[in-house]
mmCIF file of C-alpha atoms in Angstrom:
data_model
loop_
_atom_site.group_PDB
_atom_site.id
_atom_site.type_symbol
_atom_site.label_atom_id
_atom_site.label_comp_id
_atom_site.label_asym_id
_atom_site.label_seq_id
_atom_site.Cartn_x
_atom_site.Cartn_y
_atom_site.Cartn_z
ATOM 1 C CA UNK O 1088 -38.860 40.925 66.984
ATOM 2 C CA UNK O 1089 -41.557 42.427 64.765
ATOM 3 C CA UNK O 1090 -41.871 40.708 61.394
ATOM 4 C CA UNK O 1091 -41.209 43.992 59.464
ATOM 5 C CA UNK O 1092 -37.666 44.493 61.559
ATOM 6 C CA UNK O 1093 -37.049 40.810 60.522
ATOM 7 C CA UNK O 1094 -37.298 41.685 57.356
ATOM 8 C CA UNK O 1095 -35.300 44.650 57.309
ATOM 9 C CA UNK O 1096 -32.273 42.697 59.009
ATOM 10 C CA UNK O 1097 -32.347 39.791 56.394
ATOM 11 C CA UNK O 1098 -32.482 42.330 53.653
ATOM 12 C CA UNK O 1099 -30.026 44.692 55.223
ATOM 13 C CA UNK O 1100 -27.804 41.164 55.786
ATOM 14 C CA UNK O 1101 -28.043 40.067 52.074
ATOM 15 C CA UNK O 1102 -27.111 43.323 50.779
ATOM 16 C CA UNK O 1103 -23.759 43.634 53.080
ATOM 17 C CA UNK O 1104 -23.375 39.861 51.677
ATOM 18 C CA UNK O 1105 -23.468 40.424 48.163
ATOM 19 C CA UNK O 1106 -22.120 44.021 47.979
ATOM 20 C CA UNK O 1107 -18.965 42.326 49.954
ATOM 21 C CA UNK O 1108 -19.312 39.111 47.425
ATOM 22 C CA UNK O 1109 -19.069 42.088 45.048
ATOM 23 C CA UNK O 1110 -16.100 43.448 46.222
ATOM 24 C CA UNK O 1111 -14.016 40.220 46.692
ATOM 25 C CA UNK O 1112 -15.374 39.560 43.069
ATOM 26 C CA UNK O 1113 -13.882 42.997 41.969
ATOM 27 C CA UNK O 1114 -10.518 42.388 43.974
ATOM 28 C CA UNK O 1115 -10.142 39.199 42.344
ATOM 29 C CA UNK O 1116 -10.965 40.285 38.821
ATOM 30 C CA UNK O 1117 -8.752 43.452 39.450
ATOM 31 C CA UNK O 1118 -5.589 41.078 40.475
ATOM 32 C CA UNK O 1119 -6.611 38.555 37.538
ATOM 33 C CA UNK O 1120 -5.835 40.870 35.132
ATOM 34 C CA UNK O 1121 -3.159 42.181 36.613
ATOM 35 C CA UNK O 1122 -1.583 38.300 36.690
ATOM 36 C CA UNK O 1123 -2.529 38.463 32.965
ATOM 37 C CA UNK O 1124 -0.672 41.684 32.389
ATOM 38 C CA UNK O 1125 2.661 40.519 34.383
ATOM 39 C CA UNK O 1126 5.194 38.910 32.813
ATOM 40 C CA UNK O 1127 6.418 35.519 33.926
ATOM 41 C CA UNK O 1128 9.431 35.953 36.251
ATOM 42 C CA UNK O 1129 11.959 34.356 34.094
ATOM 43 C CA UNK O 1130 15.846 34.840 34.055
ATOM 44 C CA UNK O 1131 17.206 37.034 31.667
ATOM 45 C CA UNK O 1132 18.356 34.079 29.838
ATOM 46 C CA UNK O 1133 14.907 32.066 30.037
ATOM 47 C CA UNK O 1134 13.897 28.940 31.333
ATOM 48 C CA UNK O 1135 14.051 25.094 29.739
ATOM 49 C CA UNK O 1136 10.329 23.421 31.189
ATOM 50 C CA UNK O 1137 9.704 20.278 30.646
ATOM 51 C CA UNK O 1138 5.815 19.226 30.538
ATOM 52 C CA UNK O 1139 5.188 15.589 31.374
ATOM 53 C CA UNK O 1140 2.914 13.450 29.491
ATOM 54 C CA UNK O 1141 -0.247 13.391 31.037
ATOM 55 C CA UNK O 1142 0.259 17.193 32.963
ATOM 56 C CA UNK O 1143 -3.019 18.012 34.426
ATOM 57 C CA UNK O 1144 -3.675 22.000 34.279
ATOM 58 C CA UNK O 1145 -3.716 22.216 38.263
ATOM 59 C CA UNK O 1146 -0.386 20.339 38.542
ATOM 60 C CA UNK O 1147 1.165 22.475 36.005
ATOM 61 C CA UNK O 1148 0.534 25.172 37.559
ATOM 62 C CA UNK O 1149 1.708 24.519 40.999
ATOM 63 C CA UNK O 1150 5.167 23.480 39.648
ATOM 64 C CA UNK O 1151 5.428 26.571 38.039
ATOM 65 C CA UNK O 1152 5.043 28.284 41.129
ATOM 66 C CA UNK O 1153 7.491 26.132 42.574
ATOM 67 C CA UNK O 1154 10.117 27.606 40.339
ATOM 68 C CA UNK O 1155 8.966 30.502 41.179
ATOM 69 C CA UNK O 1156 7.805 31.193 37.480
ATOM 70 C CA UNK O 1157 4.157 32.477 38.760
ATOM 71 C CA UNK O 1158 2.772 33.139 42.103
ATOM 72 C CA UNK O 1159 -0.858 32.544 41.465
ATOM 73 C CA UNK O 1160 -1.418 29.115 40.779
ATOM 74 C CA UNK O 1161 -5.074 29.711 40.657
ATOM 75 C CA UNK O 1162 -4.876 32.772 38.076
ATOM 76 C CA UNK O 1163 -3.061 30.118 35.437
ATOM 77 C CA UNK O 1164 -5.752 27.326 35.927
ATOM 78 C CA UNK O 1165 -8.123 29.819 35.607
ATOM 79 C CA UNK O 1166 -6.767 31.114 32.335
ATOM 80 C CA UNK O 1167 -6.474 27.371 31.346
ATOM 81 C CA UNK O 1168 -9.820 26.758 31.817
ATOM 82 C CA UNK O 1169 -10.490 29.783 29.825
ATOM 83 C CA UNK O 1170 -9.024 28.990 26.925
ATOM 84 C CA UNK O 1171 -10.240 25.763 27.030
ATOM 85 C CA UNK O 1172 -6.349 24.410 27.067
ATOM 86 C CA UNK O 1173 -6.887 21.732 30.466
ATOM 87 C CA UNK O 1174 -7.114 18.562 27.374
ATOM 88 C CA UNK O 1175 -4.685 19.815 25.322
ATOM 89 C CA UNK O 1176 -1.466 20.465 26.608
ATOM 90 C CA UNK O 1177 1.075 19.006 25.153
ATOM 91 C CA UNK O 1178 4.069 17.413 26.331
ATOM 92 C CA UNK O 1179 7.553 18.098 25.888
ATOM 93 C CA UNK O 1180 10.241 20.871 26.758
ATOM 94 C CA UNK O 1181 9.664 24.525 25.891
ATOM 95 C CA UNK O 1182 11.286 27.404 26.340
ATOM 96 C CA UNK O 1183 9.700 30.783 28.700
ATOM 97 C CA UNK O 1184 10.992 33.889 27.796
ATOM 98 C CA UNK O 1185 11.572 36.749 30.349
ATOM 99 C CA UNK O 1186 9.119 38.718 28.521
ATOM 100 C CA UNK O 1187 6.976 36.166 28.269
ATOM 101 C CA UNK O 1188 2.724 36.630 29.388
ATOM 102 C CA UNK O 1189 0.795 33.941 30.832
ATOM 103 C CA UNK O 1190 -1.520 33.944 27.731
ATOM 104 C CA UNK O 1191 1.048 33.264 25.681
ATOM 105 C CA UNK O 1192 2.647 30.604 27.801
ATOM 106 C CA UNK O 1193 -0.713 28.488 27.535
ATOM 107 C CA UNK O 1194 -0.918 29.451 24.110
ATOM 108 C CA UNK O 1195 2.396 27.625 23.197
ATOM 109 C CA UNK O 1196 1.508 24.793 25.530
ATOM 110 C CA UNK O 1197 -1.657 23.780 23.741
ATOM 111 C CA UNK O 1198 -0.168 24.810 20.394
ATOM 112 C CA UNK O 1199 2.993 22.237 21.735
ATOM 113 C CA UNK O 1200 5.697 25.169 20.446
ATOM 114 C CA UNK O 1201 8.411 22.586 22.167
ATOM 115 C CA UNK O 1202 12.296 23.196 21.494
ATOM 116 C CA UNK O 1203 13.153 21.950 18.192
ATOM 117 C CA UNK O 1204 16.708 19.960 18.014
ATOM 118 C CA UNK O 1205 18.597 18.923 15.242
ATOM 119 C CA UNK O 1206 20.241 16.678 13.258
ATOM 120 C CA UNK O 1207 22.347 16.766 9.904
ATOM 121 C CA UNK O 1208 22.712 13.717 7.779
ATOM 122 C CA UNK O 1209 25.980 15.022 6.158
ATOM 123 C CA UNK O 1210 26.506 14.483 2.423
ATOM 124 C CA UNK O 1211 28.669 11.524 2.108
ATOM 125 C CA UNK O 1212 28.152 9.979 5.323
ATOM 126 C CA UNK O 1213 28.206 6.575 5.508
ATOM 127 C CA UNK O 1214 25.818 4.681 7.322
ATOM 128 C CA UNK O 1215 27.717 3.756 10.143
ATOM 129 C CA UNK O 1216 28.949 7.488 10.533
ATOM 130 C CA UNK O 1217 25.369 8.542 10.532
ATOM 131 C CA UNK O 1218 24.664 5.751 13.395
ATOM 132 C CA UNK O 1219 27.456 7.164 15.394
ATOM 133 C CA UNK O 1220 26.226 10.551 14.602
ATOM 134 C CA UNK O 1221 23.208 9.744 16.002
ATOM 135 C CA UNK O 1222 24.331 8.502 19.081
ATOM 136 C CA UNK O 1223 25.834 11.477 20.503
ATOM 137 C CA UNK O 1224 23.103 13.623 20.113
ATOM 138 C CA UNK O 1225 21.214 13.830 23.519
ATOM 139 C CA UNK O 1226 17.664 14.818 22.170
ATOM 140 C CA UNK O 1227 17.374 11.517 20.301
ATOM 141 C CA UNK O 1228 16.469 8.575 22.281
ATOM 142 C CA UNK O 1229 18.347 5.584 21.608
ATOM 143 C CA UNK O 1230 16.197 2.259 20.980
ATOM 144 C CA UNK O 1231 18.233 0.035 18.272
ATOM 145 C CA UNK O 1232 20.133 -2.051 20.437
ATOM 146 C CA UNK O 1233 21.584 -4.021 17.827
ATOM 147 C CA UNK O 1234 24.000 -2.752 15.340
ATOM 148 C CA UNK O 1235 23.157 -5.179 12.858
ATOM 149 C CA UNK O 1236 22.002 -3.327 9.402
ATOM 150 C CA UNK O 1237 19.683 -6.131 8.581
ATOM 151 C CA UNK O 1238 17.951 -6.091 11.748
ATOM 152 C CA UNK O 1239 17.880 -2.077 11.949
ATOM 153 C CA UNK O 1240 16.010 -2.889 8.827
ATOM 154 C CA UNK O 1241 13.946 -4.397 9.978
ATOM 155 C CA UNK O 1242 12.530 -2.390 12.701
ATOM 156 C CA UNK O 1243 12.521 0.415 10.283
ATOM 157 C CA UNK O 1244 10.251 -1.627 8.398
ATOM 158 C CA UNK O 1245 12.535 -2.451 5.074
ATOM 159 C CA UNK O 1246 13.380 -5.582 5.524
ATOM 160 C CA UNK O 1247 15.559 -6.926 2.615
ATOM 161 C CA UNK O 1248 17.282 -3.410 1.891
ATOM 162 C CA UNK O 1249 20.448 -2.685 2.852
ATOM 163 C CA UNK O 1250 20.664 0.612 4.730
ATOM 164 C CA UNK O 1251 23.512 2.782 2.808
ATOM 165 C CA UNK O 1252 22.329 5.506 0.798
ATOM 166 C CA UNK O 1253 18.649 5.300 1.770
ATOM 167 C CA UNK O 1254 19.192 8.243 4.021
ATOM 168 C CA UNK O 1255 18.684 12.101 2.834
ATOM 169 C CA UNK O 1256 21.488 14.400 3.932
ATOM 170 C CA UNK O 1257 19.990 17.127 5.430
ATOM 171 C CA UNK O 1258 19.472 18.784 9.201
ATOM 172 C CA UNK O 1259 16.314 17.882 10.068
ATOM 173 C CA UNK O 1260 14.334 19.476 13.398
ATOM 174 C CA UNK O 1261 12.641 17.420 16.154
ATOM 175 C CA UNK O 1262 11.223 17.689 19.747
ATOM 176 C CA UNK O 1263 13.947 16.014 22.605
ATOM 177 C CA UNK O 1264 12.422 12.546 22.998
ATOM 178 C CA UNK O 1265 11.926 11.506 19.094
ATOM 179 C CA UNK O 1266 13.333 7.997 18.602
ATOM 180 C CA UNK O 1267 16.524 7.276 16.729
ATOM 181 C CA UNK O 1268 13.921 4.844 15.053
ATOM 182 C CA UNK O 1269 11.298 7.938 14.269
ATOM 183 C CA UNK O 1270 14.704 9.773 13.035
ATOM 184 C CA UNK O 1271 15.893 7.176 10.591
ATOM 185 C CA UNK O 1272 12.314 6.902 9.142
ATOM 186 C CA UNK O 1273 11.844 10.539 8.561
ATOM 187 C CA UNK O 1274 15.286 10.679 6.478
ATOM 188 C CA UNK O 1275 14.376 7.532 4.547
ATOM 189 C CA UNK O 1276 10.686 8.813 3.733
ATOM 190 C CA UNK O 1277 12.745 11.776 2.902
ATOM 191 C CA UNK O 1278 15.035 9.982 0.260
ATOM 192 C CA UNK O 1279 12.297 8.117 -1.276
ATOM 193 C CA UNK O 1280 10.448 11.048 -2.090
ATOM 194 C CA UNK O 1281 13.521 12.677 -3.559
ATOM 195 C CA UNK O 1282 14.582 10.061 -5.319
ATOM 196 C CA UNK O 1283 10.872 9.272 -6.695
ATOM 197 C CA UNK O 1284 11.140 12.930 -8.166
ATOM 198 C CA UNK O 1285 14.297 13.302 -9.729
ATOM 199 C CA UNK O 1286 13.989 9.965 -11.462
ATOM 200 C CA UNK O 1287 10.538 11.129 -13.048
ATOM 201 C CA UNK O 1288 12.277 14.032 -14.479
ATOM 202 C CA UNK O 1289 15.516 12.347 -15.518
ATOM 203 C CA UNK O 1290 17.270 12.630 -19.314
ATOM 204 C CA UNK O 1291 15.945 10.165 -21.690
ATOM 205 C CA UNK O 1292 17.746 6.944 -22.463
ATOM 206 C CA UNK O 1293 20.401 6.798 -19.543
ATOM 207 C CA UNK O 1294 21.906 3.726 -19.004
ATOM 208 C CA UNK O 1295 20.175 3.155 -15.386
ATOM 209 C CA UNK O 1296 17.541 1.009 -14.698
ATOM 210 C CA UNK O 1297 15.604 1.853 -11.830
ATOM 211 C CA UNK O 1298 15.911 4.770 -9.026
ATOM 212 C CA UNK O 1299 18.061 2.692 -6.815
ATOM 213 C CA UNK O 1300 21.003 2.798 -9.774
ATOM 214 C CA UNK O 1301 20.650 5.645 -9.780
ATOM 215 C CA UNK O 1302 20.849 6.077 -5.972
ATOM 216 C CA UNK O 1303 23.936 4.063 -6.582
ATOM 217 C CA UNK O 1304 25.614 6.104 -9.192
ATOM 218 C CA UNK O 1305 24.793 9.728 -7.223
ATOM 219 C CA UNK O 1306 26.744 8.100 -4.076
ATOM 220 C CA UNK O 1307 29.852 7.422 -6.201
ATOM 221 C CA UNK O 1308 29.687 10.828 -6.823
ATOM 222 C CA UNK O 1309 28.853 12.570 -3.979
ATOM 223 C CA UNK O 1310 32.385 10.524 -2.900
ATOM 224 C CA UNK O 1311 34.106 11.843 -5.753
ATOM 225 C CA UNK O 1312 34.330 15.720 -5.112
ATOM 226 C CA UNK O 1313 33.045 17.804 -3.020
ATOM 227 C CA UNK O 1314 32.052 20.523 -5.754
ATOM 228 C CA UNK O 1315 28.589 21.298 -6.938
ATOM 229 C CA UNK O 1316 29.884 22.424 -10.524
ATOM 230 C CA UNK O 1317 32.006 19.296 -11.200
ATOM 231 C CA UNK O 1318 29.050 16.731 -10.326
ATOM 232 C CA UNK O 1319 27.447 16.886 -13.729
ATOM 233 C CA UNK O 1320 30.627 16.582 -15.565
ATOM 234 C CA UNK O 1321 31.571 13.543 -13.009
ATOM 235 C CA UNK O 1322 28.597 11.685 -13.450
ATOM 236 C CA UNK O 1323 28.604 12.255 -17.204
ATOM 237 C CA UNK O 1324 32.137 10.325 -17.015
ATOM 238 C CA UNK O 1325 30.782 7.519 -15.443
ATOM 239 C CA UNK O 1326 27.277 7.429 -17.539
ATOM 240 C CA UNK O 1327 29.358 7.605 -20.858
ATOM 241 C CA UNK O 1328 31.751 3.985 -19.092
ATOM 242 C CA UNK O 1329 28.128 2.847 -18.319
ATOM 243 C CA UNK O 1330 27.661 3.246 -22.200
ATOM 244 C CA UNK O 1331 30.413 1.744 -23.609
ATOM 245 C CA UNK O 1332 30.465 -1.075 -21.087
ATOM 246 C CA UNK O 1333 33.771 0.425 -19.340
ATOM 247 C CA UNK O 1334 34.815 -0.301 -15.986
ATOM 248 C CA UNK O 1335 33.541 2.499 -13.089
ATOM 249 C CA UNK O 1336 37.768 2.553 -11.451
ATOM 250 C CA UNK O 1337 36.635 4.374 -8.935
ATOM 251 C CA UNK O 1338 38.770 4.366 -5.687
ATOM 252 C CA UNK O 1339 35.901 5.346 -3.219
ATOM 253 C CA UNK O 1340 33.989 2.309 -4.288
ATOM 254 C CA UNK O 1341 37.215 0.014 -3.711
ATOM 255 C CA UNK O 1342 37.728 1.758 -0.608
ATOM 256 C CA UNK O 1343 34.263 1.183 0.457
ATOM 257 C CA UNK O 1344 34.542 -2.301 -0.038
ATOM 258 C CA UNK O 1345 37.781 -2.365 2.102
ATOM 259 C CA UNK O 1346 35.739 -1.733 4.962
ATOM 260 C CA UNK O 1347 37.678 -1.777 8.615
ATOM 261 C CA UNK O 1348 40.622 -2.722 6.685
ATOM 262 C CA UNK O 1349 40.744 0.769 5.111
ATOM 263 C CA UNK O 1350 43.734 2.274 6.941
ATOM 264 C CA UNK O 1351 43.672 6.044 4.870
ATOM 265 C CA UNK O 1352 45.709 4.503 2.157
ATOM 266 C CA UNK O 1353 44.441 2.842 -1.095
ATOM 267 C CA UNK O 1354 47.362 0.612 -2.920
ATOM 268 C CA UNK O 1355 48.371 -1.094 -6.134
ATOM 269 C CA UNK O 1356 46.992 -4.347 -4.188
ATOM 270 C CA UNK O 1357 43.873 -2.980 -3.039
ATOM 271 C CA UNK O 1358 42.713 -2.254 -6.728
ATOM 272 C CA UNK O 1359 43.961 -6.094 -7.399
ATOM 273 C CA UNK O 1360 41.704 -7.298 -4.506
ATOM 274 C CA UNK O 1361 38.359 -8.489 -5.707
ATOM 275 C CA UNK O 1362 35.396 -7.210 -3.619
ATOM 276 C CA UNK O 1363 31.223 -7.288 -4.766
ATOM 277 C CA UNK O 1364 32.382 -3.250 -4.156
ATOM 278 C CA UNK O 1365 35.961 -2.995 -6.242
ATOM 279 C CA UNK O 1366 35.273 -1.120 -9.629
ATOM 280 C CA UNK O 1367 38.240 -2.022 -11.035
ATOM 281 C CA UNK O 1368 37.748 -5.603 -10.832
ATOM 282 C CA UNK O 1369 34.170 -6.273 -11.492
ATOM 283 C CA UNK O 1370 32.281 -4.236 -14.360
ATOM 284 C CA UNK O 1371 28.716 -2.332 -14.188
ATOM 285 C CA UNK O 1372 27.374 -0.637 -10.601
ATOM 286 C CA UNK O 1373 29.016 -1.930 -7.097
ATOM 287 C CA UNK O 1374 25.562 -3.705 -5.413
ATOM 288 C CA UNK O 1375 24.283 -0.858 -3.352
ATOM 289 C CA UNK O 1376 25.511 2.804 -2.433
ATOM 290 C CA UNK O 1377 28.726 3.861 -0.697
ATOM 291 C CA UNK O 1378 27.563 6.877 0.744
ATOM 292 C CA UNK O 1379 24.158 8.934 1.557
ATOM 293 C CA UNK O 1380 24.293 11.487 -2.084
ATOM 294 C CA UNK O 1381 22.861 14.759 -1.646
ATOM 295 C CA UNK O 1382 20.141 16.138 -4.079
ATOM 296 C CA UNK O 1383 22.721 17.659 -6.195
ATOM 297 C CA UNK O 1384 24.536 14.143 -6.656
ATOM 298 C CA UNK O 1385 21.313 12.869 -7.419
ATOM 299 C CA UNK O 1386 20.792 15.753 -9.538
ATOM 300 C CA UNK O 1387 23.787 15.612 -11.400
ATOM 301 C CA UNK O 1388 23.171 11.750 -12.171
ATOM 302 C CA UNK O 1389 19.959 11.864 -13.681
ATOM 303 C CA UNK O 1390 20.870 15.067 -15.982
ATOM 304 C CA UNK O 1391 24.916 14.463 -16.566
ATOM 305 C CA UNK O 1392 26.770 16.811 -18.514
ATOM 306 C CA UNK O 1393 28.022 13.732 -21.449
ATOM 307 C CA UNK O 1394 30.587 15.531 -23.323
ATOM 308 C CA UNK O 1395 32.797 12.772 -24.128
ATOM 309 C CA UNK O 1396 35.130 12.550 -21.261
ATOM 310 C CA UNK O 1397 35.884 9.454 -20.114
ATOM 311 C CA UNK O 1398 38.309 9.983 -16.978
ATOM 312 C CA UNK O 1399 39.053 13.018 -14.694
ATOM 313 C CA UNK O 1400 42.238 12.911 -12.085
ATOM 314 C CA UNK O 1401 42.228 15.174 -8.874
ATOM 315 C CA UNK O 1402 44.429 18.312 -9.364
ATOM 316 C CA UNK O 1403 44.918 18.285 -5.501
ATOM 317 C CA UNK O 1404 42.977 21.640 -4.734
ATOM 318 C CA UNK O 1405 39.863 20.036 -5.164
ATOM 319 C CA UNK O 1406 39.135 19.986 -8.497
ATOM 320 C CA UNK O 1407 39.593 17.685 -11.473
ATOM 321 C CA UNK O 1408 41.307 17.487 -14.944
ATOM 322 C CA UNK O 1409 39.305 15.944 -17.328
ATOM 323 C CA UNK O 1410 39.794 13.894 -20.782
ATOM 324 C CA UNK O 1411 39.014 12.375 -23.457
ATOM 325 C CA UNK O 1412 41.496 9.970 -24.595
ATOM 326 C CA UNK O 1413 43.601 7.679 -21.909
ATOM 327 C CA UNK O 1414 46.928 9.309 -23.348
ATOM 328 C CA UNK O 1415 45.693 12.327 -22.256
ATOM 329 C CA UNK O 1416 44.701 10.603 -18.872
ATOM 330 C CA UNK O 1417 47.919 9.369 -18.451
ATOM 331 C CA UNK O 1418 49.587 12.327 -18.824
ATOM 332 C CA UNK O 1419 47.702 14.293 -16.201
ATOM 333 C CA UNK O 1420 48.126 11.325 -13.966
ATOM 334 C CA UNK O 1421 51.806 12.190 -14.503
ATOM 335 C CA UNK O 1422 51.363 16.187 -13.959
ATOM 336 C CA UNK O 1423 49.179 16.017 -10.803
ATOM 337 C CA UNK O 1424 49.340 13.123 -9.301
ATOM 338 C CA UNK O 1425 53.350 12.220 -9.615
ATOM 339 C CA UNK O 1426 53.959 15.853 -9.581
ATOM 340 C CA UNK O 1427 56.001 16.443 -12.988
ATOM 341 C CA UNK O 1428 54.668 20.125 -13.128
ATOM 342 C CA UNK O 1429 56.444 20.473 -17.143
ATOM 343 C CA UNK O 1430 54.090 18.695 -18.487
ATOM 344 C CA UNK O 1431 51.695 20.556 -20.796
ATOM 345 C CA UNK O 1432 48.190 19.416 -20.949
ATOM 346 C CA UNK O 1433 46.134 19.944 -24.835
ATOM 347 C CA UNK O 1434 43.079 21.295 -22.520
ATOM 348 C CA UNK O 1435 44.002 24.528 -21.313
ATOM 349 C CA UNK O 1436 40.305 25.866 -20.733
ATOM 350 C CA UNK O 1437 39.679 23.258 -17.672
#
């Protein structure tokens, strides 16, 4: 064959090779943004996907087309690789929409947009409540084998603190997987930063004398009532016994104290009973809390309404009757607690 009709066959060979290179390249980039375009296919009611530590891009993919989520494997590692996202997926469960594009899939992968849980630390909970709590929730991974408070202390990294009332009530969000551990720290980082800022802005010259008293105190409260307006006026009973070197008497404390023994009733005997916990026997502030207090407990603690009452008695609709004098006490003792409903009371505004 003549050199010039070589010529013309290689050159009319690498045209038909790279105007068909062309085409597939056109094809591909046409379906490729189509992929892009599609939405995942999703149920109406989405999709739970779990990403494993460690996920490689490639991997990822093909599962995904194993549920049946995409059917181009390839297109998503592409897009991956695009957006630079093959290092920094993160693990953990998220949730795929039915409207959902494959942009914004690996966008919430490397941005690790996982399914938050929760949790609520309820005002008032004791300690062991709040351990219990924990333990039926699913997304939190159990690792305190022991019950022990000292030793959970301990691996929370407190030792020598006893673990009632360190916790903040509150519902706090995590990713399935966090540690019952990584919980417990998070509400006690959460309680010492709380309590750190109400004490700075507390009422001069309270009778308290650090933030854990005062920890204390806002626990008998929280225990006391359940209302937000009465706290102040609670706590100012209890600052003004403080004061005058009064005995706390308050049941939840003696109750407390009780322990496993409680069985829902609280009698003449049980206020006799000395306990480090029993208010009635022992003056000043039981050793530690008796609950986890709230912010408004805390609240109400550190700026108490003082007004010169010195007990309060539950009505038995949730609120209490308040005075100033122990006649007066008795007296509404006798009205709403022994139920002689004649009895006329001096303070009529309460």
């Amino acid at each position: 064959m003549p050199d010039a009709g070589k010529r013309r066959w290689w050159g009319n060979g690498l045209v038909l090779l790279v105007s068909g290179l062309l085409i597939a390249f056109a094809v591909l980039y046409v379906r490729y943004q189509q992929f892009l375009q599609q939405p995942l296919a999703v149920p109406a009611d989405g999709l739970v996907y779990a990403v494993k530590s460690g996920s490689s891009l490639a991997g990822l993919a093909n599962e995904l087309r194993q549920l049946g989520v995409i059917d181009q494997p390839r297109f998503l590692t592409l897009l991956g690789r695009e957006l630079n996202a093959a290092h920094r997926l993160q693990a953990g469960e998220y949730r795929l929409g039915p409207d959902m594009m494959p942009r914004e899939l690996m966008q919430a992968l490397v941005d690790g947009d996982v399914i938050q849980y929760s949790q609520t630390i309820i005002e008032g909970q004791t300690f062991r409540e709040l351990l219990a709590a924990i333990r039926t929730n699913d997304a939190i991974t159990a690792t305190l084998e022991s019950g022990n408070d000292d030793e959970i202390m301990v691996v929370l990294g407190h030792p020598d603190e006893h673990p009632e009332g360190r916790f903040l009530p509150d519902t706090y969000y995590f990713p399935r997987g966090t540690t019952d551990v990584e919980f417990l720290q998070r509400a006690y980082a959460a309680t010492e930063q709380q309590l750190a800022s109400t004490w700075q802005d507390r009422e001069k010259d309270l009778p308290l004398e650090n933030p854990y008293q005062a920890l204390i105190l806002a626990s008998i409260v929280e225990k006391e009532t359940g209302r937000t307006d009465e706290r102040p006026r609670i706590a100012g009973v209890f600052i003004q016994r403080l004061r005058k070197g009064m005995r706390l008497q308050t049941d939840p404390t003696v109750i407390y104290g009780m322990g496993e023994d409680f069985d829902g009733n609280i009698r003449r005997r049980d206020l006799q009973t000395d306990t480090p916990y029993n208010t009635y026997t022992r003056s000043g502030l039981p050793p530690t809390p008796i609950a986890m207090p709230g912010i408004d407990a805390l609240q109400a603690v550190l700026h108490p309404d003082e007004n010169g009452y010195l007990y309060f008695v539950a009505r038995g609709d949730g609120s209490h009757y308040f005075s100033r004098a122990l006649q007066e006490h008795n007296m509404a003792v006798k009205k709403y607690q022994l139920g002689q409903s004649h009895i006329s009371l001096p303070d009529a505004e309460q």
